Amino acid sequence: MNILVFVKTNPDLQMIRIKDRQPVMEAIPYKVGDLEKNAVEAAIQLRDAAGGGTITAVCLAEANRRAKETLKEVLAMGADEAVLVTEPALEVADQAAVALVLAKAAEKTGYDLLLFGEGSTDNYTGQVGPRVAEILGVPQIGYARKITGTEGGVQVERSMDEHIEVLEAPFPVAVTVVSEINEPRIPSLMNIMKAGKKPLAEYSLADLGLDATSVVAQKAILSNLAEEQDRKHIMFDGDPAAQAEAFVNALLKEGVLGR
Amino acid sequence: MAQILVYSEKPAAARELVFKAKELGAALGLGVVAAALGEGAAGTAAGLGEYGADRVYVSEDSAFAGLPVDVVAEALAQVARAAGAEYLLVSSTRRGKELAPRVAQKLGAACVTDVNSLTLEDGVLVAGRYALGGATVALEKLDTQTKVFAIMPKTFEIGAPTAGAGEVFAPALSLQPSAVKLVDRRPKEGESVNLDAAERIVGVGRGFGKREDVALGEQLAAALEAELACTKGLADFQWLPEERIIGLSGAKTKPDLYVAVGISGQIQHTVGVSSSKLIAAINTDKDAPIFQLADYGIVGDLYQVVPALVEKLKGL
Ligand SMILES: Cc1cc2nc3c(=O)[nH]c(=O)nc-3n(C[C@H](O)[C@H](O)[C@H](O)COP(=O)(O)OP(=O)(O)OC[C@H]3O[C@@H](n4cnc5c(N)ncnc54)[C@H](O)[C@@H]3O)c2cc1C
Ligand SMILES: Nc1ncnc2c1ncn2[C@@H]1O[C@H](COP(=O)(O)O)[C@@H](O)[C@H]1O
């Protein structure tokens, strides 16, 4: 069983400051996306339950995103190999371009199961998984909250808006996961040391038969501004009883208690 | 004539989108068509006509059983080509959100999902959605010939039906059954909560150490006559149902008062409460991001502060 897990290096959103309604993106640390960690954990559990198979983590990044560290973290969790595609032109790419590159990387690597997060931490478009599946011509199952291996395929329990669905598919198939699927493991120090020795292949766009013109964005972001917030920031000190009293008094004064 | 094509597996969402499409079509000089696919499609079609579709493409092909996304995407792409669709409006339900990019890929189209505003600016459709986990609102325009928008349900007001019946049309579709088979489908257990309309909300998060302790949050909610809500973090433990999640992937609320208890205040959560009139937070960590968004803050242990608050409120 050949499992590809697609992991992106995401900006640490907690570290983004807003200045004049603009997000300040300089010096923001990058890390493995939350849902992608769930996807990696799901891959590890599937491989271990099957008693064999290879997990390859695939990451696509413009040059500066700490992509190697991201992949090392995923290798430390338990992925077997990693593939990294870096390309400065990707700075402006959109989901269609990203999907094209990832699909080419998948073709080069080979796959039975393609695992994605339901959305990336920053963009959360949910587009990349379905687009890769379409380019490769494989069926897809979104929002998996449980994946079980079957003879030559998977059974997936997925969480839709109002229903739980159980689906079965033979390989090859693409699956996106939701956060409730598992609690991603935190790699041990020993596994972090070992991760450095696992294979990490680096491809350029040319290695995948593409060039910078293949990753031109199909859409434009006209503006990206924070909504305005004006808060009082009043803190109540003292023991819990004093804090409670001051808080309730403030609410009474605001007139938000009762009707 | 180019068209706006509307599809949603949810009839109410489809009617809302058709109604909006009619308005956009009038401004852009485009006709409106809709697709109704799968079991019960014929029944849905009439409603879509009344709300503004000039023509409804209807198919109850057996390949739609279970609405496999690869088959629905292929059908929609075939309808889009047959109709000469320039814009596709689908609903950003879970099904719609996985469908939209797949159809877009087939049509060489750009796509935007989770759209929560759609405006015409100088003849260009501009879509708004949350970005950076909800920290910002991005306004996007699509540069491809065909454009796909997945729109959050209940984004637009829907008016009374004004149009005629609309023409019902059975397209000749060429479809392969999906390799994905639906084995079981059951309703989620959930309960109905209307957080959107709640005037006061108490939100609980992973600061609660055990499932039983959530009762403390319930007591506070009762004392404040508030609805109980939670973070995704807490719902992932299945301590409370998904319907109670507030945030990017849950409810967007605008209460008079929001009290966040044991919630760190990560952006994906706070985007769902940032329109509250007043925000209060109780957290042991004085540096928790929630305090940056709070009007009133209490640095303290919820296990001590909440009982004290409940007592105080009961004494009023
Ligand atoms: C794509 C995506 C979408 C998401 N959508 C949502 C969404 O819609 N809604 C949502 O909520 N989250 C969402 N999340 C998850 C979000 O990023 C956070 O993980 C989540 O909101 C954190 O939940 P929490 O605050 O309960 O837990 P934590 O972040 O673990 O915070 C717990 C807090 O409790 C405090 N605490 C601990 N003990 C006590 C005590 N005794 N008394 C008082 N305080 C205490 C701690 O100091 C801490 O601040 C999403 C994430 C992603 C990647
Ligand atoms: N640059 C990338 N490299 C690897 N995987 C990615 C990349 N971008 C997106 N993905 C995958 O696609 C999923 C959905 O991303 P998005 O469409 O941005 O919401 C993510 O959870 C990842 O699994």
XYZ file of C-alpha atoms and ligand atoms in Angstrom:
651
model
C 0.000 0.000 0.000
C 1.439 3.254 -1.190
C 0.058 6.222 0.762
C 0.747 9.806 -0.253
C 0.011 12.455 2.356
C -0.068 16.047 1.201
C 1.298 18.426 3.803
C 1.606 22.141 3.502
C 3.692 24.536 5.542
C 1.209 26.939 7.020
C 1.860 30.263 8.715
C 1.293 30.157 12.469
C -1.908 32.165 12.479
C -1.636 32.962 16.171
C 1.473 34.979 15.370
C -0.142 37.222 12.778
C -0.516 40.797 13.946
C -2.973 43.195 12.396
C -1.751 46.706 11.649
C -4.128 49.227 10.112
C -6.424 46.286 9.306
C -3.600 44.672 7.286
C -2.151 41.318 8.342
C 1.588 41.600 8.963
C 3.114 38.483 7.436
C 6.812 39.259 7.892
C 8.736 37.014 10.284
C 5.786 34.678 10.780
C 6.852 31.132 11.691
C 5.617 28.331 9.448
C 4.522 24.893 10.618
C 2.741 21.738 9.501
C -0.967 22.397 8.970
C -3.315 21.168 11.699
C -5.486 18.987 9.491
C -2.466 17.684 7.601
C -1.155 16.364 10.925
C -4.432 14.484 11.246
C -3.904 13.106 7.728
C -0.383 11.940 8.589
C -1.645 10.287 11.778
C -4.390 8.533 9.794
C -1.793 7.273 7.296
C 0.409 5.910 10.073
C -2.503 4.095 11.709
C -3.578 2.587 8.361
C -0.067 1.430 7.496
C 0.513 -0.039 10.932
C -2.868 -1.814 10.925
C -2.081 -3.273 7.500
C 1.339 -4.353 8.750
C 3.120 -2.788 5.785
C 3.145 -0.085 3.168
C 4.964 3.151 2.503
C 3.913 6.647 3.502
C 5.338 9.436 1.393
C 4.747 13.015 2.524
C 4.502 15.472 -0.357
C 4.988 19.181 0.154
C 5.002 22.026 -2.262
C 6.369 25.379 -1.198
C 7.866 28.563 -2.436
C 11.426 28.750 -1.238
C 11.172 30.437 2.160
C 8.601 28.408 4.023
C 10.694 26.113 6.213
C 9.429 23.292 4.061
C 12.235 20.900 4.947
C 11.592 21.327 8.662
C 7.921 20.673 8.007
C 8.715 17.449 6.219
C 11.181 16.395 8.922
C 8.459 16.845 11.522
C 6.160 14.586 9.520
C 8.939 12.035 9.011
C 9.513 12.111 12.762
C 5.830 11.363 13.309
C 6.248 8.228 11.220
C 6.096 8.915 7.475
C 8.699 6.854 5.572
C 9.775 9.194 2.807
C 9.284 12.760 1.690
C 9.048 14.658 -1.557
C 9.584 18.395 -1.682
C 8.867 20.662 -4.604
C 10.127 24.211 -4.181
C 9.573 26.987 -6.654
C 9.702 30.761 -6.134
C 6.963 31.257 -8.747
C 4.560 29.493 -6.358
C 4.464 32.615 -4.195
C 1.550 33.838 -6.268
C 0.067 30.475 -7.280
C -3.534 29.544 -6.476
C -5.121 26.186 -5.645
C -5.419 25.132 -9.280
C -1.692 25.594 -9.821
C -0.780 23.884 -6.555
C -3.011 20.937 -7.458
C -1.401 20.574 -10.861
C 2.084 20.378 -9.381
C 0.999 17.986 -6.629
C -0.729 15.723 -9.164
C 2.463 15.551 -11.237
C 4.465 14.716 -8.130
C 1.940 11.980 -7.296
C 2.290 10.498 -10.773
C 6.039 10.442 -10.390
C 5.870 8.791 -6.967
C 3.000 6.341 -7.544
C 0.032 5.939 -5.170
C -2.844 3.833 -3.931
C -4.248 6.254 -1.416
C -3.994 10.060 -1.508
C -4.615 11.784 1.825
C -5.346 15.482 2.309
C -6.598 17.755 5.026
C -10.168 18.929 4.561
C -8.616 22.381 4.304
C -5.287 24.076 4.885
C -4.908 26.131 8.061
C -4.591 29.494 6.355
C -6.570 29.224 3.129
C -9.067 26.516 4.113
C -10.387 26.395 0.548
C -10.715 22.626 0.409
C -9.902 22.893 -3.278
C -6.544 21.189 -3.567
C -7.687 17.632 -2.728
C -10.635 17.481 -5.157
C -8.609 19.174 -7.898
C -5.729 16.702 -7.559
C -8.243 13.831 -7.612
C -9.818 15.198 -10.796
C -6.485 15.719 -12.543
C -5.482 12.142 -11.723
C -8.948 10.824 -12.575
C -9.429 9.111 -9.216
C -12.600 9.229 -7.109
C -12.624 11.187 -3.873
C -14.177 10.961 -0.432
C -14.258 14.127 1.652
C -14.511 14.718 5.420
C -13.317 11.328 6.680
C -13.647 10.884 10.427
C -12.601 7.223 10.308
C -10.637 5.244 7.702
C -10.318 1.469 7.780
C -8.298 -0.638 5.382
C -10.182 -3.236 3.316
C -8.994 -5.819 0.804
C -7.549 -3.547 -1.894
C -9.185 -0.353 -0.719
C -10.662 1.616 2.171
C -13.865 2.004 4.084
C -14.478 5.574 5.158
C -16.917 6.972 7.664
C -17.454 10.607 6.869
C -19.145 13.529 8.512
C -21.491 15.513 6.267
C -23.684 18.466 7.256
C -26.551 16.440 8.656
C -25.531 12.834 8.061
C -22.850 10.279 8.739
C -22.047 8.293 5.607
C -20.089 5.092 5.276
C -18.454 4.644 1.884
C -16.227 2.018 0.331
C -13.775 2.472 -2.492
C -11.057 0.409 -4.134
C -7.622 1.950 -4.676
C -6.725 4.396 -6.061
C -8.805 6.916 -4.151
C -8.327 10.385 -2.636
C -9.576 11.067 0.896
C -9.696 14.310 2.879
C -9.859 14.186 6.673
C -11.528 16.270 9.411
C -9.891 17.085 12.735
C -12.048 14.726 14.791
C -10.479 11.685 13.049
C -7.621 11.383 15.569
C -5.220 13.146 17.921
C -1.950 13.463 15.995
C 1.029 11.982 17.848
C 3.877 14.142 19.074
C 7.153 12.647 17.818
C 9.610 11.317 20.390
C 13.129 12.721 20.561
C 14.500 9.475 19.174
C 12.183 9.603 16.173
C 13.130 13.226 15.572
C 16.791 12.145 15.379
C 15.949 9.272 13.050
C 13.892 11.493 10.736
C 17.025 13.168 9.437
C 18.128 9.893 7.872
C 14.896 9.159 6.015
C 14.862 9.784 2.248
C 13.836 13.259 1.132
C 13.648 13.839 -2.631
C 13.638 17.361 -4.009
C 12.056 18.156 -7.341
C 11.994 21.297 -9.403
C 9.081 22.131 -11.676
C 11.219 21.010 -14.612
C 11.655 17.585 -12.993
C 7.867 17.291 -13.129
C 7.651 18.449 -16.752
C 6.303 21.879 -15.768
C 7.594 25.432 -15.768
C 6.720 28.762 -14.177
C 3.970 29.369 -16.765
C 2.135 26.290 -15.414
C 1.622 27.915 -12.033
C 0.023 31.203 -12.991
C -2.894 32.120 -10.717
C -6.410 32.050 -12.183
C -7.765 34.526 -9.684
C -6.772 37.715 -7.954
C -7.182 38.849 -4.376
C -8.408 42.437 -4.506
C -8.139 43.112 -0.811
C -7.459 41.197 2.396
C -8.352 43.210 5.484
C -9.257 42.477 9.081
C -12.658 43.477 10.326
C -12.485 46.347 12.769
C -12.558 45.551 16.478
C -12.899 48.036 19.265
C -12.860 46.375 22.694
C -12.702 47.722 26.227
C -10.021 45.382 27.655
C -11.099 45.776 31.280
C -9.581 43.148 33.577
C -11.032 42.210 36.987
C -8.528 41.438 39.726
C -8.885 39.934 43.179
C -10.169 36.591 44.403
C -12.825 34.726 42.402
C -15.675 36.167 44.477
C -14.428 39.718 43.914
C -13.900 39.063 40.210
C -17.393 37.605 39.900
C -18.923 40.560 41.701
C -17.130 43.122 39.546
C -18.065 41.251 36.374
C -21.747 40.944 37.254
C -21.852 44.629 38.200
C -20.335 45.531 34.845
C -22.922 43.427 33.037
C -25.733 45.055 34.994
C -24.389 48.460 34.036
C -24.200 47.431 30.385
C -27.824 46.356 30.619
C -27.225 42.950 29.051
C -28.686 40.902 31.904
C -32.380 40.058 31.911
C -34.600 41.379 29.157
C -26.548 33.481 -24.738
C -24.232 32.830 -21.818
C -25.831 31.632 -18.632
C -25.542 31.441 -14.895
C -25.894 27.805 -13.814
C -27.131 27.009 -10.296
C -26.900 23.703 -8.464
C -27.336 22.564 -4.892
C -28.299 19.188 -3.499
C -30.353 21.136 -0.968
C -33.554 22.451 -2.597
C -33.802 25.465 -0.252
C -30.210 26.480 -1.003
C -30.806 25.984 -4.730
C -33.847 28.287 -4.615
C -31.839 30.937 -2.750
C -29.058 30.784 -5.343
C -31.490 30.867 -8.267
C -33.144 33.934 -6.767
C -29.753 35.672 -6.450
C -28.708 34.498 -9.920
C -31.809 36.114 -11.384
C -30.743 39.468 -9.896
C -27.145 39.066 -11.086
C -28.291 37.843 -14.487
C -30.440 40.920 -14.965
C -27.426 43.135 -14.262
C -25.007 41.112 -16.370
C -27.385 40.363 -19.232
C -27.253 36.614 -18.582
C -29.952 33.976 -18.409
C -30.354 31.655 -15.442
C -30.451 27.880 -15.637
C -30.402 25.302 -12.870
C -29.610 21.634 -12.496
C -31.587 19.201 -10.350
C -29.885 15.832 -10.105
C -30.655 12.530 -8.422
C -33.634 11.096 -6.620
C -36.477 13.593 -6.321
C -34.954 15.977 -8.888
C -38.154 16.265 -10.904
C -39.980 17.442 -7.791
C -37.385 20.129 -7.039
C -37.340 21.474 -10.579
C -40.667 23.344 -10.505
C -39.611 25.405 -7.474
C -36.398 26.441 -9.209
C -38.380 27.725 -12.171
C -40.630 29.802 -9.924
C -37.658 31.430 -8.254
C -36.070 32.444 -11.511
C -34.555 29.633 -13.575
C -35.464 29.930 -17.257
C -34.626 26.278 -17.716
C -33.999 23.421 -15.296
C -31.870 20.467 -16.370
C -33.345 17.451 -14.621
C -31.898 13.975 -14.365
C -32.682 11.120 -12.011
C -30.040 8.850 -13.582
C -29.259 5.869 -11.344
C -25.571 6.881 -11.357
C -26.567 9.685 -8.940
C -27.550 7.237 -6.181
C -25.775 8.427 -3.021
C -24.696 11.578 -4.922
C -21.070 10.513 -5.547
C -19.064 13.682 -6.064
C -17.169 12.458 -9.135
C -20.424 11.628 -10.970
C -22.229 14.816 -9.918
C -19.191 16.876 -10.969
C -19.138 15.208 -14.383
C -22.872 15.749 -14.884
C -22.631 19.383 -13.851
C -19.703 19.947 -16.215
C -21.715 18.428 -19.072
C -24.711 20.626 -18.258
C -22.462 23.691 -17.950
C -21.019 23.057 -21.401
C -24.424 22.350 -22.959
C -25.895 25.500 -21.415
C -22.924 27.725 -22.203
C -22.560 28.584 -18.523
C -20.138 31.377 -17.690
C -20.868 31.358 -13.954
C -21.629 28.358 -11.746
C -23.188 28.988 -8.359
C -23.236 26.010 -6.018
C -23.814 25.892 -2.285
C -20.825 25.659 0.051
C -22.358 22.843 2.044
C -19.908 20.011 2.723
C -21.083 18.270 -0.444
C -20.961 21.481 -2.454
C -17.533 22.424 -1.181
C -16.016 19.185 -2.418
C -17.968 19.357 -5.650
C -17.125 22.929 -6.699
C -13.345 22.532 -7.141
C -13.808 19.243 -8.975
C -16.233 20.786 -11.485
C -13.967 23.809 -11.771
C -11.018 21.588 -12.597
C -13.039 19.887 -15.351
C -14.018 23.239 -16.846
C -10.607 24.886 -16.530
C -12.297 27.319 -14.187
C -11.105 29.260 -11.175
C -13.140 28.641 -8.079
C -13.762 30.248 -4.721
C -15.336 28.361 -1.816
C -17.017 29.470 1.441
C -18.228 32.645 -0.240
C -20.152 34.849 2.185
C -20.629 37.920 0.022
C -21.036 38.383 -3.703
C -21.177 41.812 -5.285
C -20.981 43.251 -8.759
C -18.288 45.857 -9.190
C -17.999 47.386 -12.651
C -19.508 44.275 -14.170
C -17.138 41.972 -12.287
C -18.390 39.512 -9.689
C -16.384 39.932 -6.473
C -16.591 37.187 -3.860
C -15.811 37.629 -0.173
C -14.584 34.867 2.128
C -12.660 34.584 5.352
C -8.909 34.177 4.949
C -6.009 33.474 7.312
C -8.243 31.325 9.473
C -10.766 34.129 9.826
C -8.364 36.936 10.722
C -9.204 38.755 7.502
C -11.826 38.949 4.794
C -10.455 38.421 1.290
C -12.209 39.813 -1.760
C -11.458 37.722 -4.830
C -12.163 37.967 -8.526
C -11.834 35.076 -10.923
C -9.969 35.527 -14.198
C -11.011 32.438 -16.151
C -13.715 32.258 -18.814
C -15.858 30.011 -16.615
C -16.081 30.855 -12.931
C -17.244 28.675 -10.060
C -18.548 30.074 -6.762
C -19.417 27.889 -3.782
C -21.631 30.035 -1.579
C -22.487 29.526 2.082
C -26.186 28.703 2.529
C -28.311 31.614 3.801
C -25.947 34.246 2.441
C -28.721 35.990 0.513
C -32.230 37.052 1.364
C -34.743 35.145 -0.668
C -37.865 36.951 -1.831
C -41.211 35.681 -3.057
C -41.300 33.586 -6.241
C -42.070 35.843 -9.170
C -41.064 33.952 -12.271
C -43.072 31.482 -14.311
C -42.653 27.743 -14.139
C -39.443 27.558 -16.161
C -38.799 24.971 -18.804
C -37.934 21.495 -17.583
C -35.337 19.858 -19.766
C -33.935 16.313 -19.680
C -30.304 16.511 -20.817
C -28.559 13.602 -22.496
C -25.810 12.863 -19.992
C -23.048 10.337 -20.460
C -22.134 9.044 -17.009
C -20.087 6.199 -15.559
C -21.031 4.870 -12.137
C -18.616 5.861 -9.365
C -16.129 3.411 -7.893
C -17.159 4.761 -4.494
C -20.109 2.893 -3.003
C -22.414 4.216 -0.307
C -22.785 1.519 2.338
C -24.677 3.372 5.029
C -26.181 6.768 5.651
C -27.663 7.856 8.952
C -28.721 11.189 10.395
C -26.347 12.763 12.875
C -27.599 12.545 16.411
C -27.230 16.278 17.017
C -29.833 18.564 18.449
C -31.229 21.746 17.079
C -29.685 24.851 18.554
C -30.063 28.269 17.049
C -26.842 30.018 17.953
C -27.259 32.541 15.125
C -30.218 34.113 16.905
C -29.042 33.775 20.524
C -28.803 37.013 22.518
C -26.394 35.627 25.103
C -23.929 32.787 24.634
C -21.572 30.976 26.995
C -18.764 29.269 25.083
C -16.789 26.404 26.643
C -13.394 25.094 25.548
C -10.641 22.683 26.404
C -9.991 24.453 29.688
C -12.617 22.029 30.996
C -10.744 18.987 32.204
C -13.476 16.346 32.015
C -16.710 15.799 30.192
C -18.726 15.986 33.438
C -17.253 19.392 34.196
C -19.036 20.900 31.203
C -22.027 20.936 33.586
C -20.372 24.006 35.143
C -20.630 25.750 31.793
C -24.276 24.710 31.582
C -24.947 26.189 35.013
C -23.401 29.489 33.964
C -25.431 29.476 30.752
C -28.610 28.822 32.732
C -27.829 31.610 35.198
C -27.228 34.052 32.336
C -30.203 32.706 30.344
C -27.712 32.042 27.592
C -27.201 29.340 24.946
C -24.290 26.979 25.462
C -21.709 26.810 22.674
C -18.233 25.340 22.368
C -14.965 25.315 20.480
C -14.162 22.741 17.836
C -11.453 21.544 20.181
C -14.068 20.505 22.701
C -16.498 19.077 20.133
C -13.700 16.913 18.718
C -13.703 15.135 22.097
C -17.428 14.581 21.451
C -18.269 16.208 24.764
C -20.768 18.448 23.004
C -22.394 18.055 19.567
C -21.027 19.815 16.463
C -24.123 22.014 16.265
C -22.710 23.938 19.205
C -19.383 24.810 17.563
C -18.758 28.492 17.011
C -16.221 29.692 14.454
C -14.879 29.246 10.972
C -16.359 25.776 10.595
C -19.296 26.377 12.925
C -21.824 29.077 13.708
C -21.170 32.781 13.119
C -22.959 34.537 15.922
C -23.709 38.099 16.967
C -25.017 38.008 20.528
C -25.210 40.934 22.939
C -22.910 39.010 25.275
C -20.404 36.246 24.670
C -18.619 34.675 27.648
C -15.642 32.496 26.663
C -14.716 30.025 29.408
C -11.490 28.011 29.134
C -11.078 29.040 25.512
C -7.697 30.135 24.174
C -9.167 32.390 21.500
C -7.599 31.027 18.366
C -8.653 32.897 15.296
C -10.731 30.056 13.838
C -12.920 30.287 16.914
C -13.061 34.038 17.439
C -14.169 34.731 13.864
C -17.532 33.324 14.989
C -17.953 35.792 17.860
C -16.170 38.932 16.716
C -19.506 40.609 15.952
C -20.692 40.214 19.557
C -21.577 43.462 21.295
C -19.690 42.442 24.430
C -17.082 39.734 24.873
C -15.935 38.435 28.258
C -13.299 35.788 28.908
C -12.260 33.557 31.791
C -8.865 31.921 31.405
C -5.964 30.919 33.663
C -3.445 32.204 31.143
C -3.164 35.989 31.218
C -1.523 35.861 27.786
C -4.322 33.862 26.156
C -5.239 35.545 22.836
C -8.916 35.681 23.836
C -8.111 38.583 26.168
C -7.079 40.703 23.180
C -10.652 40.468 21.974
C -12.326 40.864 25.355
C -14.208 43.796 26.811
C -14.110 42.110 30.217
C -11.454 39.656 31.315
C -10.954 37.456 34.327
C -7.602 35.766 34.747
C -8.480 32.809 36.911
C -9.365 29.168 37.270
C -12.769 28.463 35.781
C -13.373 25.888 38.517
C -13.382 28.723 41.039
C -14.609 31.643 38.976
C -17.622 29.975 37.359
C -19.211 28.774 40.638
C -18.651 32.232 42.121
C -20.319 33.806 39.098
C -23.262 31.431 39.198
C -23.816 32.227 42.848
C -23.633 35.951 42.236
C -26.072 35.776 39.301
C -28.526 33.642 41.248
C -28.538 36.222 44.018
C -29.744 38.969 41.679
C -9.354 24.722 9.275
C -9.691 24.868 10.727
C -10.966 25.231 11.112
C -11.268 25.374 12.461
N -12.535 25.771 12.806
C -12.813 25.979 14.102
C -14.105 26.452 14.518
O -15.011 26.658 13.721
N -14.331 26.647 15.821
C -13.363 26.436 16.782
O -13.640 26.667 17.959
N -12.151 25.987 16.420
C -11.855 25.748 15.114
N -10.622 25.279 14.782
C -9.711 24.869 15.863
C -8.973 26.049 16.487
O -7.806 26.296 15.719
C -8.527 25.712 17.902
O -7.813 24.510 17.908
C -9.673 25.584 18.898
O -10.570 26.646 18.779
C -9.088 25.540 20.285
O -10.086 25.196 21.213
P -9.969 25.583 22.724
O -9.819 27.052 22.890
O -11.139 24.930 23.398
O -8.675 24.789 23.236
P -7.208 25.297 23.594
O -6.636 26.087 22.510
O -6.497 24.092 24.078
O -7.429 26.282 24.832
C -7.780 25.895 26.130
C -7.668 27.134 27.009
O -8.152 26.830 28.311
C -7.343 27.506 29.273
N -7.495 26.805 30.541
C -6.965 25.616 30.906
N -7.354 25.283 32.135
C -8.162 26.270 32.584
C -8.890 26.494 33.783
N -8.878 25.621 34.799
N -9.606 27.619 33.883
C -9.640 28.526 32.877
N -8.978 28.361 31.719
C -8.256 27.237 31.560
C -5.947 27.461 28.697
O -5.155 28.506 29.229
C -6.230 27.638 27.197
O -6.164 29.013 26.820
C -10.292 25.125 13.441
C -9.014 24.759 13.046
C -8.705 24.622 11.709
C -7.321 24.232 11.315
N 1.415 23.474 -0.933
C 0.887 22.295 -0.574
N 1.692 21.202 -0.434
C 1.160 20.010 -0.065
N -0.146 19.814 0.176
C -0.990 20.858 0.048
C -0.521 22.151 -0.331
N -1.575 22.990 -0.367
C -2.663 22.255 -0.009
N -2.313 20.971 0.240
C -3.209 19.866 0.661
O -4.531 20.191 0.316
C -5.365 20.318 1.478
C -6.388 21.394 1.281
O -5.774 22.642 1.108
P -6.585 23.963 0.672
O -7.211 23.667 -0.633
O -5.565 25.050 0.630
O -7.623 24.179 1.736
C -4.372 20.543 2.611
O -4.905 20.131 3.858
C -3.197 19.681 2.172
O -3.430 18.307 2.444
